[in-house]
PDB file of C-alpha atoms in Angstrom:
ATOM      1  CA  MET A   1     -44.239 254.946  86.569  1.00  0.00           C
ATOM      2  CA  TYR A   2     -42.503 252.379  84.217  1.00  0.00           C
ATOM      3  CA  HIS A   3     -41.168 249.323  84.370  1.00  0.00           C
ATOM      4  CA  LEU A   4     -39.004 247.734  81.937  1.00  0.00           C
ATOM      5  CA  THR A   5     -38.043 244.368  81.855  1.00  0.00           C
ATOM      6  CA  ASN A   6     -35.879 241.904  79.917  1.00  0.00           C
ATOM      7  CA  ARG A   7     -38.852 241.011  76.688  1.00  0.00           C
ATOM      8  CA  SER A   8     -38.242 244.627  75.877  1.00  0.00           C
ATOM      9  CA  LEU A   9     -34.415 243.541  74.955  1.00  0.00           C
ATOM     10  CA  THR A  10     -35.133 240.561  72.989  1.00  0.00           C
ATOM     11  CA  HIS A  11     -37.035 242.527  69.714  1.00  0.00           C
ATOM     12  CA  ASN A  12     -34.422 243.914  67.789  1.00  0.00           C
ATOM     13  CA  PRO A  13     -33.994 247.036  70.515  1.00  0.00           C
ATOM     14  CA  SER A  14     -31.944 250.378  69.490  1.00  0.00           C
ATOM     15  CA  ILE A  15     -30.861 253.344  71.804  1.00  0.00           C
ATOM     16  CA  THR A  16     -30.686 256.647  69.810  1.00  0.00           C
ATOM     17  CA  VAL A  17     -28.299 259.344  71.558  1.00  0.00           C
ATOM     18  CA  VAL A  18     -28.932 262.771  70.290  1.00  0.00           C
ATOM     19  CA  GLY A  19     -25.958 265.151  71.173  1.00  0.00           C
ATOM     20  CA  VAL A  20     -22.456 263.800  71.662  1.00  0.00           C
ATOM     21  CA  GLY A  21     -20.875 265.933  73.688  1.00  0.00           C
ATOM     22  CA  GLY A  22     -20.020 266.216  77.467  1.00  0.00           C
ATOM     23  CA  THR A  23     -22.318 263.250  78.475  1.00  0.00           C
ATOM     24  CA  GLY A  24     -23.509 261.282  75.017  1.00  0.00           C
ATOM     25  CA  SER A  25     -19.586 260.763  73.925  1.00  0.00           C
ATOM     26  CA  PHE A  26     -19.298 258.599  77.279  1.00  0.00           C
ATOM     27  CA  LEU A  27     -22.820 257.386  77.350  1.00  0.00           C
ATOM     28  CA  ALA A  28     -22.349 255.873  73.606  1.00  0.00           C
ATOM     29  CA  GLU A  29     -18.891 254.461  74.518  1.00  0.00           C
ATOM     30  CA  GLY A  30     -20.919 253.077  78.002  1.00  0.00           C
ATOM     31  CA  LEU A  31     -23.860 251.422  75.725  1.00  0.00           C
ATOM     32  CA  CYS A  32     -21.088 249.929  73.481  1.00  0.00           C
ATOM     33  CA  ARG A  33     -19.565 247.762  76.192  1.00  0.00           C
ATOM     34  CA  LEU A  34     -23.049 247.317  77.310  1.00  0.00           C
ATOM     35  CA  SER A  35     -23.995 245.908  74.098  1.00  0.00           C
ATOM     36  CA  LEU A  36     -21.179 243.359  74.042  1.00  0.00           C
ATOM     37  CA  VAL A  37     -23.846 241.260  76.852  1.00  0.00           C
ATOM     38  CA  HIS A  38     -26.879 242.506  75.374  1.00  0.00           C
ATOM     39  CA  PRO A  39     -26.539 243.379  71.261  1.00  0.00           C
ATOM     40  CA  PHE A  40     -28.845 246.014  70.118  1.00  0.00           C
ATOM     41  CA  SER A  41     -28.451 249.046  67.186  1.00  0.00           C
ATOM     42  CA  ILE A  42     -26.954 252.183  68.460  1.00  0.00           C
ATOM     43  CA  HIS A  43     -27.341 255.432  66.712  1.00  0.00           C
ATOM     44  CA  LEU A  44     -25.940 258.680  67.733  1.00  0.00           C
ATOM     45  CA  VAL A  45     -27.443 262.665  66.262  1.00  0.00           C
ATOM     46  CA  ASP A  46     -24.838 265.315  66.325  1.00  0.00           C
ATOM     47  CA  HIS A  47     -24.622 268.017  64.067  1.00  0.00           C
ATOM     48  CA  ASP A  48     -21.551 269.641  65.602  1.00  0.00           C
ATOM     49  CA  THR A  49     -17.872 269.149  64.897  1.00  0.00           C
ATOM     50  CA  VAL A  50     -14.969 268.705  66.886  1.00  0.00           C
ATOM     51  CA  GLU A  51     -13.298 271.780  68.064  1.00  0.00           C
ATOM     52  CA  GLU A  52     -10.060 271.937  70.206  1.00  0.00           C
ATOM     53  CA  HIS A  53     -11.858 273.304  73.532  1.00  0.00           C
ATOM     54  CA  ASN A  54     -13.449 270.133  73.495  1.00  0.00           C
ATOM     55  CA  LEU A  55     -10.847 267.662  74.456  1.00  0.00           C
ATOM     56  CA  LEU A  56     -10.754 268.282  77.533  1.00  0.00           C
ATOM     57  CA  ARG A  57     -13.992 266.999  78.679  1.00  0.00           C
ATOM     58  CA  GLN A  58     -15.579 264.726  75.621  1.00  0.00           C
ATOM     59  CA  ASN A  59     -14.702 261.583  74.550  1.00  0.00           C
ATOM     60  CA  PHE A  60     -13.168 262.937  71.431  1.00  0.00           C
ATOM     61  CA  HIS A  61      -8.964 262.291  70.409  1.00  0.00           C
ATOM     62  CA  PRO A  62      -6.650 265.017  68.753  1.00  0.00           C
ATOM     63  CA  ARG A  63      -7.012 263.769  65.310  1.00  0.00           C
ATOM     64  CA  GLU A  64     -10.629 263.832  65.560  1.00  0.00           C
ATOM     65  CA  LEU A  65     -10.801 267.953  65.510  1.00  0.00           C
ATOM     66  CA  GLY A  66     -12.899 269.463  62.051  1.00  0.00           C
ATOM     67  CA  GLY A  67     -14.661 266.195  62.001  1.00  0.00           C
ATOM     68  CA  PHE A  68     -18.921 265.708  62.592  1.00  0.00           C
ATOM     69  CA  LYS A  69     -19.183 264.875  66.100  1.00  0.00           C
ATOM     70  CA  SER A  70     -21.045 261.850  65.620  1.00  0.00           C
ATOM     71  CA  GLN A  71     -19.551 259.988  62.328  1.00  0.00           C
ATOM     72  CA  VAL A  72     -15.840 260.518  64.161  1.00  0.00           C
ATOM     73  CA  LEU A  73     -17.534 258.608  67.450  1.00  0.00           C
ATOM     74  CA  ALA A  74     -19.575 256.130  65.045  1.00  0.00           C
ATOM     75  CA  GLU A  75     -17.111 255.106  63.444  1.00  0.00           C
ATOM     76  CA  ARG A  76     -14.157 255.151  66.123  1.00  0.00           C
ATOM     77  CA  LEU A  77     -16.681 252.817  68.358  1.00  0.00           C
ATOM     78  CA  ALA A  78     -17.208 250.752  65.412  1.00  0.00           C
ATOM     79  CA  ARG A  79     -13.763 249.922  65.213  1.00  0.00           C
ATOM     80  CA  THR A  80     -13.338 249.737  68.755  1.00  0.00           C
ATOM     81  CA  TYR A  81     -16.038 247.477  69.472  1.00  0.00           C
ATOM     82  CA  ARG A  82     -16.373 245.772  65.995  1.00  0.00           C
ATOM     83  CA  ARG A  83     -20.181 246.329  66.003  1.00  0.00           C
ATOM     84  CA  PRO A  84     -22.068 248.824  63.526  1.00  0.00           C
ATOM     85  CA  ILE A  85     -23.044 252.310  64.530  1.00  0.00           C
ATOM     86  CA  SER A  86     -25.013 254.522  62.577  1.00  0.00           C
ATOM     87  CA  TYR A  87     -24.695 258.040  62.686  1.00  0.00           C
ATOM     88  CA  SER A  88     -26.465 261.257  61.656  1.00  0.00           C
ATOM     89  CA  VAL A  89     -25.367 264.640  61.555  1.00  0.00           C
ATOM     90  CA  ARG A  90     -28.431 266.323  60.756  1.00  0.00           C
ATOM     91  CA  THR A  91     -30.165 268.636  63.134  1.00  0.00           C
ATOM     92  CA  PHE A  92     -32.215 266.484  65.305  1.00  0.00           C
ATOM     93  CA  ASN A  93     -35.978 267.935  65.028  1.00  0.00           C
ATOM     94  CA  ALA A  94     -38.317 265.905  66.849  1.00  0.00           C
ATOM     95  CA  ARG A  95     -41.528 266.758  64.604  1.00  0.00           C
ATOM     96  CA  SER A  96     -39.544 264.439  62.017  1.00  0.00           C
ATOM     97  CA  VAL A  97     -39.367 261.202  64.416  1.00  0.00           C
TER      98      VAL A  97
END
């Protein structure tokens, strides 16, 4: 069983979202809203690019077609929420963490 206390939010917490497609793209925006109240670092990881069929169910805009999902989302959210958001377009490898 895990127990989360507010103390864990006081030591420069960081959240990494691996995969910013259908669920991760909306989760990343929700985290940005949450971080306005309790600041923490956000890092987005996804090596996939935005394709037209992604626009129907993922948090992307037509002007972002062809861009790396993690990069265009991090840049848009950073502008919208006026906070730094880091990203990686490399393939996630759990062994390298």
